[in-house]
PDB file of C-alpha atoms in Angstrom:
ATOM      1  CA  ALA A 772      22.758  33.680 -59.061  1.00 95.00           C
ATOM      2  CA  LEU A 773      25.668  34.561 -56.734  1.00 97.00           C
ATOM      3  CA  ASN A 774      23.242  36.259 -54.316  1.00 97.00           C
ATOM      4  CA  ASP A 775      21.086  33.142 -54.237  1.00 97.00           C
ATOM      5  CA  LEU A 776      24.076  30.869 -53.701  1.00 97.00           C
ATOM      6  CA  GLY A 777      25.260  33.120 -50.904  1.00 97.00           C
ATOM      7  CA  VAL A 778      21.941  32.879 -49.148  1.00 97.00           C
ATOM      8  CA  LEU A 779      22.038  29.035 -49.465  1.00 97.00           C
ATOM      9  CA  TYR A 780      25.504  29.133 -47.807  1.00 98.00           C
ATOM     10  CA  LEU A 781      24.052  31.369 -45.031  1.00 97.00           C
ATOM     11  CA  LYS A 782      21.204  28.917 -44.427  1.00 96.00           C
ATOM     12  CA  LEU A 783      23.761  26.037 -44.155  1.00 97.00           C
ATOM     13  CA  ASP A 784      25.767  28.229 -41.669  1.00 96.00           C
ATOM     14  CA  ARG A 785      28.660  28.158 -43.973  1.00 97.00           C
ATOM     15  CA  LEU A 786      29.410  31.736 -43.257  1.00 97.00           C
ATOM     16  CA  ASP A 787      32.870  32.269 -44.803  1.00 97.00           C
ATOM     17  CA  GLU A 788      31.650  30.855 -48.163  1.00 98.00           C
ATOM     18  CA  ALA A 789      28.453  32.984 -47.892  1.00 97.00           C
ATOM     19  CA  ALA A 790      30.539  36.150 -47.337  1.00 97.00           C
ATOM     20  CA  SER A 791      32.871  35.443 -50.156  1.00 97.00           C
ATOM     21  CA  THR A 792      30.145  34.630 -52.533  1.00 97.00           C
ATOM     22  CA  LEU A 793      28.064  37.673 -51.680  1.00 97.00           C
ATOM     23  CA  GLU A 794      31.245  39.932 -51.953  1.00 96.00           C
ATOM     24  CA  ARG A 795      31.660  38.596 -55.477  1.00 97.00           C
ATOM     25  CA  ALA A 796      28.066  39.579 -56.241  1.00 97.00           C
ATOM     26  CA  LEU A 797      28.570  42.981 -54.793  1.00 95.00           C
ATOM     27  CA  LYS A 798      31.613  43.630 -57.065  1.00 95.00           C
ATOM     28  CA  ILE A 799      29.271  43.008 -60.055  1.00 95.00           C
ATOM     29  CA  ASN A 800      26.519  45.355 -58.868  1.00 93.00           C
ATOM     30  CA  LYS A 801      27.295  47.592 -55.795  1.00 88.00           C
ATOM     31  CA  ARG A 802      23.716  48.818 -55.822  1.00 87.00           C
ATOM     32  CA  PHE A 803      21.981  45.416 -55.605  1.00 91.00           C
ATOM     33  CA  HIS A 804      20.128  45.982 -52.406  1.00 93.00           C
ATOM     34  CA  TYR A 805      19.467  42.393 -51.504  1.00 94.00           C
ATOM     35  CA  VAL A 806      23.106  41.482 -51.798  1.00 96.00           C
ATOM     36  CA  ARG A 807      23.994  44.187 -49.328  1.00 96.00           C
ATOM     37  CA  LEU A 808      21.205  43.088 -46.960  1.00 96.00           C
ATOM     38  CA  ASN A 809      22.289  39.448 -47.018  1.00 97.00           C
ATOM     39  CA  LEU A 810      25.964  40.340 -46.651  1.00 97.00           C
ATOM     40  CA  GLY A 811      25.049  42.530 -43.672  1.00 97.00           C
ATOM     41  CA  GLN A 812      23.284  39.512 -42.078  1.00 97.00           C
ATOM     42  CA  VAL A 813      26.299  37.330 -42.711  1.00 98.00           C
ATOM     43  CA  LEU A 814      28.692  39.880 -41.135  1.00 98.00           C
ATOM     44  CA  THR A 815      26.410  40.040 -38.105  1.00 97.00           C
ATOM     45  CA  ARG A 816      26.460  36.200 -37.769  1.00 97.00           C
ATOM     46  CA  GLN A 817      30.280  36.348 -38.001  1.00 97.00           C
ATOM     47  CA  GLY A 818      30.321  38.808 -35.158  1.00 97.00           C
ATOM     48  CA  LYS A 819      31.582  41.596 -37.472  1.00 97.00           C
ATOM     49  CA  TYR A 820      29.036  44.068 -36.074  1.00 97.00           C
ATOM     50  CA  LYS A 821      30.796  47.350 -37.025  1.00 97.00           C
ATOM     51  CA  GLU A 822      31.088  46.182 -40.663  1.00 97.00           C
ATOM     52  CA  ALA A 823      27.477  44.947 -40.607  1.00 97.00           C
ATOM     53  CA  VAL A 824      26.175  48.301 -39.382  1.00 97.00           C
ATOM     54  CA  GLU A 825      28.134  50.128 -42.052  1.00 96.00           C
ATOM     55  CA  MET A 826      26.813  47.886 -44.668  1.00 96.00           C
ATOM     56  CA  LEU A 827      23.150  47.967 -43.501  1.00 96.00           C
ATOM     57  CA  LYS A 828      22.636  51.607 -42.438  1.00 95.00           C
ATOM     58  CA  PRO A 829      22.444  53.121 -45.865  1.00 94.00           C
ATOM     59  CA  LEU A 830      19.747  50.674 -46.776  1.00 94.00           C
ATOM     60  CA  THR A 831      17.513  51.839 -43.997  1.00 93.00           C
ATOM     61  CA  ARG A 832      17.279  55.164 -45.848  1.00 90.00           C
ATOM     62  CA  GLU A 833      15.900  53.682 -49.015  1.00 86.00           C
ATOM     63  CA  GLU A 834      12.250  54.353 -49.913  1.00 80.00           C
ATOM     64  CA  PRO A 835      10.357  52.148 -49.843  1.00 82.00           C
ATOM     65  CA  PRO A 836      12.341  50.183 -47.284  1.00 83.00           C
ATOM     66  CA  ILE A 837      13.559  46.712 -48.206  1.00 88.00           C
ATOM     67  CA  GLU A 838      11.670  43.960 -46.349  1.00 88.00           C
ATOM     68  CA  GLY A 839      13.627  42.777 -43.410  1.00 90.00           C
ATOM     69  CA  ILE A 840      16.153  45.694 -43.367  1.00 94.00           C
ATOM     70  CA  ARG A 841      15.036  47.096 -39.956  1.00 94.00           C
ATOM     71  CA  MET A 842      15.441  43.763 -38.191  1.00 95.00           C
ATOM     72  CA  ALA A 843      18.736  42.970 -39.793  1.00 96.00           C
ATOM     73  CA  TYR A 844      20.088  46.502 -38.910  1.00 97.00           C
ATOM     74  CA  ALA A 845      18.746  46.189 -35.312  1.00 97.00           C
ATOM     75  CA  GLU A 846      20.463  42.859 -34.817  1.00 96.00           C
ATOM     76  CA  ALA A 847      23.770  44.400 -35.927  1.00 97.00           C
ATOM     77  CA  LEU A 848      23.221  47.304 -33.558  1.00 97.00           C
ATOM     78  CA  ILE A 849      22.493  44.983 -30.665  1.00 97.00           C
ATOM     79  CA  GLY A 850      25.653  43.092 -31.373  1.00 96.00           C
ATOM     80  CA  LEU A 851      27.603  46.407 -31.444  1.00 96.00           C
ATOM     81  CA  GLY A 852      26.063  47.325 -28.157  1.00 95.00           C
ATOM     82  CA  ASN A 853      24.293  50.425 -29.543  1.00 97.00           C
ATOM     83  CA  LEU A 854      21.019  49.649 -27.665  1.00 97.00           C
ATOM     84  CA  SER A 855      19.430  53.086 -27.883  1.00 97.00           C
ATOM     85  CA  GLU A 856      19.569  53.147 -31.659  1.00 97.00           C
ATOM     86  CA  ALA A 857      18.421  49.538 -31.894  1.00 97.00           C
ATOM     87  CA  GLU A 858      15.436  50.443 -29.749  1.00 97.00           C
ATOM     88  CA  ALA A 859      14.478  53.234 -32.081  1.00 97.00           C
ATOM     89  CA  VAL A 860      14.920  51.000 -35.180  1.00 96.00           C
ATOM     90  CA  LEU A 861      12.751  48.233 -33.653  1.00 97.00           C
ATOM     91  CA  LYS A 862       9.981  50.647 -32.716  1.00 96.00           C
ATOM     92  CA  VAL A 863       9.899  51.740 -36.398  1.00 94.00           C
ATOM     93  CA  ALA A 864       9.881  48.080 -37.488  1.00 94.00           C
ATOM     94  CA  ILE A 865       6.814  47.429 -35.264  1.00 94.00           C
ATOM     95  CA  GLN A 866       4.958  50.287 -36.885  1.00 92.00           C
ATOM     96  CA  GLU A 867       5.850  49.074 -40.332  1.00 90.00           C
ATOM     97  CA  ALA A 868       4.878  45.470 -39.679  1.00 86.00           C
ATOM     98  CA  GLY A 869       1.218  46.137 -40.292  1.00 82.00           C
ATOM     99  CA  ALA A 870      -0.669  42.871 -40.668  1.00 79.00           C
ATOM    100  CA  ASP A 871       2.510  40.852 -40.821  1.00 88.00           C
ATOM    101  CA  ARG A 872       2.222  39.094 -37.427  1.00 91.00           C
ATOM    102  CA  ALA A 873       5.581  37.212 -37.786  1.00 92.00           C
ATOM    103  CA  ARG A 874       7.476  40.509 -38.333  1.00 92.00           C
ATOM    104  CA  GLU A 875       5.654  42.228 -35.531  1.00 95.00           C
ATOM    105  CA  LEU A 876       6.373  39.294 -33.159  1.00 95.00           C
ATOM    106  CA  ASP A 877      10.062  39.311 -33.980  1.00 95.00           C
ATOM    107  CA  ALA A 878      10.294  43.080 -33.448  1.00 96.00           C
ATOM    108  CA  HIS A 879       8.559  42.985 -30.052  1.00 97.00           C
ATOM    109  CA  PHE A 880      10.785  40.054 -29.064  1.00 97.00           C
ATOM    110  CA  LYS A 881      14.053  41.744 -29.965  1.00 97.00           C
ATOM    111  CA  LEU A 882      12.850  45.068 -28.433  1.00 98.00           C
ATOM    112  CA  GLY A 883      12.187  43.040 -25.199  1.00 98.00           C
ATOM    113  CA  ILE A 884      15.796  41.802 -25.457  1.00 97.00           C
ATOM    114  CA  VAL A 885      17.196  45.425 -25.846  1.00 98.00           C
ATOM    115  CA  LEU A 886      15.142  46.650 -22.947  1.00 98.00           C
ATOM    116  CA  SER A 887      16.312  43.809 -20.728  1.00 97.00           C
ATOM    117  CA  ARG A 888      19.996  44.477 -21.521  1.00 96.00           C
ATOM    118  CA  SER A 889      19.245  48.127 -20.603  1.00 96.00           C
ATOM    119  CA  GLU A 890      17.849  46.826 -17.282  1.00 97.00           C
ATOM    120  CA  ARG A 891      14.479  48.267 -18.101  1.00 97.00           C
ATOM    121  CA  TYR A 892      12.669  45.131 -17.075  1.00 98.00           C
ATOM    122  CA  ARG A 893       9.163  46.430 -16.708  1.00 98.00           C
ATOM    123  CA  GLU A 894       9.193  47.675 -20.347  1.00 98.00           C
ATOM    124  CA  ALA A 895      10.779  44.464 -21.339  1.00 98.00           C
ATOM    125  CA  VAL A 896       7.995  42.431 -19.746  1.00 98.00           C
ATOM    126  CA  SER A 897       5.458  44.408 -21.802  1.00 98.00           C
ATOM    127  CA  GLU A 898       7.259  43.654 -25.054  1.00 98.00           C
ATOM    128  CA  PHE A 899       7.614  39.959 -24.266  1.00 98.00           C
ATOM    129  CA  GLU A 900       3.910  39.803 -23.406  1.00 98.00           C
ATOM    130  CA  LYS A 901       3.025  41.435 -26.673  1.00 97.00           C
ATOM    131  CA  ALA A 902       5.158  38.763 -28.534  1.00 97.00           C
ATOM    132  CA  ILE A 903       3.398  35.959 -26.598  1.00 98.00           C
ATOM    133  CA  ALA A 904       0.042  37.428 -27.432  1.00 97.00           C
ATOM    134  CA  LEU A 905       0.955  37.073 -31.133  1.00 96.00           C
ATOM    135  CA  ASP A 906       2.214  33.554 -30.645  1.00 96.00           C
ATOM    136  CA  PRO A 907       1.518  31.815 -27.305  1.00 97.00           C
ATOM    137  CA  GLN A 908       3.762  28.929 -28.342  1.00 97.00           C
ATOM    138  CA  ALA A 909       6.880  31.225 -28.574  1.00 97.00           C
ATOM    139  CA  ALA A 910       9.103  29.380 -26.012  1.00 97.00           C
ATOM    140  CA  ASN A 911      11.910  31.926 -25.979  1.00 97.00           C
ATOM    141  CA  ALA A 912       9.488  34.822 -25.322  1.00 97.00           C
ATOM    142  CA  HIS A 913       8.159  32.935 -22.343  1.00 98.00           C
ATOM    143  CA  LEU A 914      11.790  32.223 -21.194  1.00 98.00           C
ATOM    144  CA  LEU A 915      12.969  35.836 -21.383  1.00 98.00           C
ATOM    145  CA  LEU A 916       9.738  37.007 -19.872  1.00 98.00           C
ATOM    146  CA  GLY A 917      10.399  34.758 -16.905  1.00 98.00           C
ATOM    147  CA  ALA A 918      14.000  36.031 -16.604  1.00 97.00           C
ATOM    148  CA  ALA A 919      12.708  39.687 -16.601  1.00 98.00           C
ATOM    149  CA  LEU A 920      10.046  38.892 -13.984  1.00 98.00           C
ATOM    150  CA  LEU A 921      12.822  37.348 -11.824  1.00 97.00           C
ATOM    151  CA  GLN A 922      14.681  40.677 -11.969  1.00 97.00           C
ATOM    152  CA  LEU A 923      11.377  42.400 -10.919  1.00 97.00           C
ATOM    153  CA  LYS A 924      11.202  40.146  -7.854  1.00 96.00           C
ATOM    154  CA  LYS A 925       8.021  38.341  -9.021  1.00 97.00           C
ATOM    155  CA  PRO A 926       9.089  34.764  -8.461  1.00 96.00           C
ATOM    156  CA  ASP A 927       5.647  33.176  -8.820  1.00 97.00           C
ATOM    157  CA  ASP A 928       4.966  34.805 -12.220  1.00 98.00           C
ATOM    158  CA  ALA A 929       8.600  34.002 -13.218  1.00 98.00           C
ATOM    159  CA  GLU A 930       8.183  30.352 -12.295  1.00 98.00           C
ATOM    160  CA  ARG A 931       4.991  30.086 -14.376  1.00 98.00           C
ATOM    161  CA  GLU A 932       6.585  31.494 -17.436  1.00 98.00           C
ATOM    162  CA  LEU A 933       9.815  29.518 -17.092  1.00 98.00           C
ATOM    163  CA  LEU A 934       7.906  26.211 -16.773  1.00 98.00           C
ATOM    164  CA  LYS A 935       5.891  27.156 -19.798  1.00 98.00           C
ATOM    165  CA  ALA A 936       9.017  27.908 -21.762  1.00 98.00           C
ATOM    166  CA  TYR A 937      10.467  24.542 -20.920  1.00 98.00           C
ATOM    167  CA  GLU A 938       7.178  22.825 -21.653  1.00 97.00           C
ATOM    168  CA  LEU A 939       7.236  24.384 -25.159  1.00 98.00           C
ATOM    169  CA  GLY A 940      10.979  24.270 -25.937  1.00 97.00           C
ATOM    170  CA  GLY A 941      12.409  21.389 -23.969  1.00 96.00           C
ATOM    171  CA  ALA A 942      16.131  21.134 -24.209  1.00 95.00           C
ATOM    172  CA  GLN A 943      16.232  24.092 -26.628  1.00 95.00           C
ATOM    173  CA  ALA A 944      14.864  26.255 -23.818  1.00 96.00           C
ATOM    174  CA  GLY A 945      17.430  24.634 -21.371  1.00 96.00           C
ATOM    175  CA  ASN A 946      18.201  28.076 -19.877  1.00 97.00           C
ATOM    176  CA  ALA A 947      14.829  28.000 -18.347  1.00 97.00           C
ATOM    177  CA  GLN A 948      16.075  25.330 -15.930  1.00 97.00           C
ATOM    178  CA  LEU A 949      18.962  27.478 -14.936  1.00 97.00           C
ATOM    179  CA  PHE A 950      16.644  30.270 -14.016  1.00 97.00           C
ATOM    180  CA  LEU A 951      14.311  27.872 -12.209  1.00 98.00           C
ATOM    181  CA  GLY A 952      17.210  26.516 -10.256  1.00 97.00           C
ATOM    182  CA  GLN A 953      18.191  30.010  -9.125  1.00 96.00           C
ATOM    183  CA  LEU A 954      14.619  30.734  -8.157  1.00 97.00           C
ATOM    184  CA  TYR A 955      14.276  27.556  -6.144  1.00 97.00           C
ATOM    185  CA  LEU A 956      17.596  28.160  -4.553  1.00 95.00           C
ATOM    186  CA  SER A 957      16.446  31.552  -3.367  1.00 94.00           C
ATOM    187  CA  ARG A 958      13.342  29.888  -1.830  1.00 94.00           C
ATOM    188  CA  GLN A 959      15.642  27.228  -0.215  1.00 92.00           C
ATOM    189  CA  THR A 960      13.622  24.482  -1.869  1.00 94.00           C
ATOM    190  CA  TYR A 961      16.787  22.518  -2.434  1.00 94.00           C
ATOM    191  CA  PRO A 962      15.325  19.267  -3.976  1.00 94.00           C
ATOM    192  CA  GLN A 963      13.635  21.374  -6.781  1.00 96.00           C
ATOM    193  CA  ALA A 964      16.802  23.465  -7.265  1.00 96.00           C
ATOM    194  CA  LEU A 965      18.899  20.301  -7.550  1.00 96.00           C
ATOM    195  CA  ARG A 966      16.655  18.786 -10.227  1.00 96.00           C
ATOM    196  CA  ALA A 967      16.555  22.115 -12.201  1.00 97.00           C
ATOM    197  CA  PHE A 968      20.379  22.573 -12.184  1.00 97.00           C
ATOM    198  CA  GLU A 969      20.957  18.868 -13.129  1.00 96.00           C
ATOM    199  CA  GLN A 970      18.432  19.162 -15.937  1.00 97.00           C
ATOM    200  CA  TYR A 971      20.187  22.339 -17.188  1.00 97.00           C
ATOM    201  CA  LEU A 972      23.528  20.523 -17.439  1.00 96.00           C
ATOM    202  CA  LYS A 973      21.842  17.671 -19.348  1.00 96.00           C
ATOM    203  CA  ASP A 974      20.234  20.116 -21.812  1.00 96.00           C
ATOM    204  CA  VAL A 975      23.223  22.488 -22.091  1.00 95.00           C
ATOM    205  CA  PRO A 976      26.328  20.289 -21.356  1.00 92.00           C
ATOM    206  CA  ASN A 977      28.760  22.715 -22.996  1.00 93.00           C
ATOM    207  CA  ALA A 978      27.488  25.760 -21.131  1.00 94.00           C
ATOM    208  CA  ALA A 979      30.236  28.290 -20.209  1.00 94.00           C
ATOM    209  CA  ASN A 980      29.056  28.264 -16.571  1.00 96.00           C
ATOM    210  CA  ALA A 981      28.930  24.454 -16.325  1.00 95.00           C
ATOM    211  CA  ALA A 982      31.737  24.282 -13.720  1.00 95.00           C
ATOM    212  CA  GLN A 983      30.016  26.857 -11.560  1.00 95.00           C
ATOM    213  CA  VAL A 984      26.654  25.013 -11.800  1.00 96.00           C
ATOM    214  CA  LYS A 985      28.345  21.804 -10.804  1.00 95.00           C
ATOM    215  CA  GLN A 986      29.796  23.515  -7.787  1.00 95.00           C
ATOM    216  CA  THR A 987      26.298  24.816  -6.832  1.00 96.00           C
ATOM    217  CA  ILE A 988      24.932  21.261  -7.253  1.00 95.00           C
ATOM    218  CA  GLU A 989      27.570  19.883  -4.811  1.00 95.00           C
ATOM    219  CA  GLN A 990      26.709  22.614  -2.278  1.00 93.00           C
ATOM    220  CA  ILE A 991      23.073  21.743  -2.547  1.00 94.00           C
ATOM    221  CA  LYS A 992      23.758  17.965  -2.006  1.00 93.00           C
ATOM    222  CA  ASN A 993      25.874  18.786   0.991  1.00 90.00           C
ATOM    223  CA  ALA A 994      23.026  21.013   2.394  1.00 87.00           C
ATOM    224  CA  LEU A 995      20.517  18.201   1.898  1.00 89.00           C
ATOM    225  CA  LYS A 996      22.838  15.779   3.647  1.00 86.00           C
ATOM    226  CA  ARG A 997      23.061  18.053   6.618  1.00 83.00           C
ATOM    227  CA  ASN A 998      19.325  18.344   6.758  1.00 73.00           C
TER     228      ASN A 998
END
């Protein structure tokens, strides 16, 4: 009952209550695997990555593996910055996914993120493409594919994927407009860049880089006046 209540708190994003409830459950039965899995996920969401890794790692050695443990462990490793181990875990998760397309898609997507953060963009592109093959409507996969293609100096392909991401995700894929703005700015197509950056600020008004984007917008407007 405490485990189920903790999961409900997690789904409601009431993370402190989820953690305390699951910790109570763990005191009753320290070997209840699903309590440990769920508490590990809560710790990851709280940004307590080291504690999450310590909680989840022993569960990866259980046979048969608990459903979802590889992905939860990989997310904690990514948060901790241990990208090489996260990559290895995700590759195992892909092999174990079998006919479960949703699990396979999630593993390819997260592996793409790991490879992008490791600046291995060609490999990342391959993983994002595999995710999109499993679900062509996956807006975030299109978005990050576009970002990786930008790094590979393939602006036309990047533009196609970023536009698709925004078509599918709208404001939830607002970062696509940021990347499009950067792409158009590099082409010196200032009206398109201006529209993209302004749309980005509408979609993500509390962005950490909002001041910088506003400054870029003013620079573009000044350039347009001069021309």
